[in-house]
Amino acid sequence: KQEVTQIPAALSVPEGENLVLNCSFTDSAIYNLQWFRQDPGKGLTSLLLIQSSQREQTSGRLNASLDKSSGRSTLYIAASQPGDSATYLCAVRPGGYSTLTFGKGTMLLVSP
Amino acid sequence: NAGVTQTPKFQVLKTGQSMTLQCAQDMNHEYMSWYRQDPGMGLRLIHYSVGAGITDQGEVPNGYNVSRSTTEDFPLRLLSAAPSQTSVYFCASSPDSYQPQHFGDGTRLSIL
């Protein structure tokens, strides 16, 4: 059974810092990996999708990398801002499946 | 495009009552899924569908029923509500296994 782990569970940083969120998964047979953002009481917003054949994807200040063989992905946030405060979720789409397996998330707080 | 629309946004039920959570998407996506999100448990898959007339069980299907008569709609039925079904329910859709999943804003359900 695929399991997804996110470390750390919570992170507090001052504004302007560069930071890295980690995601690991137990079965490397995946179609793709997706990073989401969730604000309190809200739904999930897709940030980046990395296909299994790709190494990284970038969107603005966000960069996500994927090392499928080692079962790891990182989300890099450059020059963090208070508006980045949210819970970040990592999810993998196992090969042959149409749905996602989620990690429990990293709760990020960026202080002014 | 409205994306993925979930109704109602909030609902309070008594134990033993039944109800249907609605999910509709206007993107002509074949794949649709229902997840529940609980504190400390992350998002867990309830049921999913890969097209009209095709549904399958996820990780936590007990107490829930689904059907998919059209591409647009994927309702989730609670047959006899129990306090353990108190949760936030999310519906998601995607065109196929290689595209990002899009999520609705969720339905917050309390069972008394």
XYZ file of C-alpha atoms in Angstrom:
224
model
C 0.000 0.000 0.000
C 1.326 3.406 -0.974
C 2.124 5.666 1.965
C 3.033 9.338 1.764
C 4.903 11.155 4.543
C 5.486 14.876 4.854
C 8.167 16.401 7.033
C 8.038 18.653 8.961
C 4.431 18.614 10.156
C 4.673 22.316 10.999
C 7.130 25.060 10.164
C 7.401 28.678 11.313
C 9.766 31.083 9.540
C 10.297 34.843 9.295
C 9.351 36.605 6.088
C 11.976 36.497 3.353
C 13.433 33.086 4.115
C 13.827 30.403 1.484
C 12.370 27.115 2.659
C 12.010 23.474 1.680
C 9.097 21.152 2.356
C 9.705 17.428 2.082
C 7.531 14.589 0.835
C 8.407 10.893 0.667
C 6.462 7.942 -0.714
C 6.965 4.214 -0.329
C 6.156 2.896 -3.823
C 8.076 4.460 -6.703
C 5.576 3.178 -9.317
C 3.706 6.462 -9.687
C 2.183 8.345 -12.617
C 2.788 11.757 -11.113
C 3.009 13.833 -7.932
C 0.968 16.913 -7.142
C 1.543 19.672 -4.574
C -1.468 21.506 -3.159
C -2.054 24.459 -0.914
C -4.950 24.554 1.560
C -5.955 27.678 3.460
C -7.875 27.236 6.761
C -11.474 26.225 6.133
C -10.956 26.178 2.382
C -10.516 23.680 -0.412
C -7.322 22.513 -2.113
C -5.552 24.610 -4.705
C -3.213 22.809 -7.085
C 0.272 24.355 -7.149
C 2.430 22.058 -9.249
C 2.163 18.692 -10.981
C 5.267 16.656 -11.802
C 4.973 13.699 -14.155
C 6.984 10.587 -13.303
C 9.329 11.270 -16.234
C 10.110 14.818 -15.066
C 12.660 15.991 -12.523
C 11.169 19.357 -11.587
C 8.488 21.965 -12.221
C 8.539 25.684 -11.517
C 5.815 28.265 -11.012
C 6.839 31.717 -9.874
C 8.584 31.420 -6.487
C 7.751 27.722 -6.248
C 9.934 24.880 -7.452
C 9.090 21.225 -6.991
C 11.526 18.396 -7.615
C 10.951 14.670 -7.941
C 13.355 11.789 -7.397
C 11.151 8.817 -8.188
C 13.807 6.175 -7.581
C 14.349 7.320 -3.999
C 10.655 8.107 -3.418
C 11.170 11.777 -2.600
C 9.913 15.175 -3.624
C 10.675 18.646 -2.328
C 8.786 21.908 -2.626
C 11.068 24.925 -2.538
C 9.537 28.315 -1.722
C 11.764 31.295 -2.422
C 11.575 34.577 -0.509
C 8.635 33.512 1.644
C 5.807 35.962 2.359
C 3.063 36.040 5.020
C 0.575 35.216 2.267
C 2.332 31.865 1.840
C 1.006 30.783 5.247
C -1.137 27.690 4.641
C -1.007 23.917 4.792
C 0.898 22.316 1.926
C -0.145 18.847 0.832
C 1.747 16.362 -1.285
C -0.162 13.665 -3.179
C 0.958 10.860 -5.489
C -1.021 9.149 -8.208
C -0.035 5.483 -8.096
C 0.524 3.786 -11.415
C -2.686 2.347 -12.824
C -4.955 4.358 -10.542
C -7.081 7.404 -11.233
C -6.983 8.822 -7.701
C -4.488 10.370 -5.290
C -2.820 9.212 -2.086
C -2.157 12.159 0.219
C 0.349 12.992 2.887
C -0.914 14.690 6.055
C 0.555 18.037 5.125
C 3.000 20.642 6.395
C 1.468 23.647 8.147
C 3.521 26.721 7.255
C 3.452 30.033 9.124
C 5.412 32.958 7.702
C 5.720 35.847 10.141
C 6.076 39.495 9.028
C -16.142 27.733 -16.064
C -17.364 27.124 -12.512
C -14.952 24.189 -12.035
C -16.024 21.700 -9.345
C -19.123 22.757 -7.410
C -20.127 21.117 -4.148
C -23.412 21.612 -2.334
C -24.283 22.166 0.408
C -21.291 23.923 2.013
C -22.441 23.092 5.544
C -24.858 20.508 6.903
C -25.879 19.223 10.324
C -27.604 15.848 10.541
C -28.943 13.649 13.269
C -27.723 10.085 13.652
C -29.635 7.778 11.352
C -30.669 10.418 8.831
C -29.727 10.071 5.188
C -28.578 12.728 2.781
C -26.846 13.303 -0.536
C -23.790 15.486 -1.039
C -23.802 16.934 -4.521
C -20.785 17.353 -6.801
C -20.891 18.775 -10.305
C -18.136 19.729 -12.745
C -18.397 21.588 -16.032
C -14.985 20.666 -17.460
C -16.069 17.405 -19.111
C -13.705 15.452 -16.879
C -13.994 11.670 -16.929
C -12.386 11.025 -13.543
C -14.173 12.079 -10.349
C -13.453 11.218 -6.712
C -14.755 11.752 -3.214
C -12.386 12.237 -0.267
C -12.943 12.925 3.394
C -10.558 15.012 5.484
C -10.218 14.430 9.205
C -7.760 15.984 11.687
C -4.635 13.859 11.975
C -5.784 11.496 9.209
C -5.279 13.580 6.092
C -7.452 13.079 3.023
C -8.753 9.574 2.432
C -10.483 8.267 -0.681
C -14.117 7.163 -0.297
C -15.271 6.318 -3.843
C -14.183 7.195 -7.334
C -15.375 6.990 -10.926
C -13.486 6.790 -14.228
C -16.528 7.608 -16.342
C -20.315 7.585 -16.495
C -21.657 4.272 -15.262
C -18.338 3.197 -13.681
C -17.607 3.515 -9.965
C -15.310 1.808 -7.498
C -14.504 1.828 -3.803
C -11.650 3.665 -2.202
C -9.998 3.307 1.186
C -13.034 4.129 3.387
C -16.247 3.260 1.475
C -18.409 1.856 4.277
C -21.588 3.843 4.937
C -21.410 5.668 1.599
C -22.961 5.041 -1.785
C -22.258 6.618 -5.183
C -23.542 6.489 -8.737
C -22.452 8.224 -11.934
C -25.258 8.564 -14.430
C -23.734 11.569 -16.241
C -20.200 12.859 -16.834
C -20.996 16.067 -14.936
C -22.431 14.756 -11.659
C -21.090 12.447 -8.956
C -23.320 12.499 -5.841
C -22.284 10.897 -2.555
C -25.038 9.363 -0.440
C -24.897 8.765 3.285
C -27.295 5.920 3.900
C -27.688 6.188 7.688
C -25.534 8.940 9.173
C -23.251 8.126 12.099
C -21.160 10.494 14.289
C -17.998 8.902 12.808
C -18.972 10.425 9.464
C -18.519 13.947 10.824
C -15.889 15.310 8.468
C -15.102 17.641 5.619
C -15.908 16.068 2.264
C -14.123 17.029 -0.937
C -14.996 16.168 -4.502
C -12.309 16.247 -7.207
C -12.103 15.745 -10.947
C -9.492 15.369 -13.687
C -9.543 14.553 -17.414
C -7.249 11.538 -17.014
C -4.443 10.124 -14.852
C -1.885 12.571 -16.223
C -3.645 15.859 -15.531
C -4.017 17.710 -12.221
C -6.975 16.981 -10.009
C -9.257 19.950 -9.371
C -11.026 20.162 -6.031
C -14.292 21.685 -4.910
C -14.523 23.901 -1.834
C -15.805 21.069 0.354
C -18.879 20.223 2.399
C -18.555 20.465 6.174
C -20.788 17.808 7.685
C -21.630 17.337 11.368
C -23.535 14.318 12.636
C -25.100 14.706 16.066
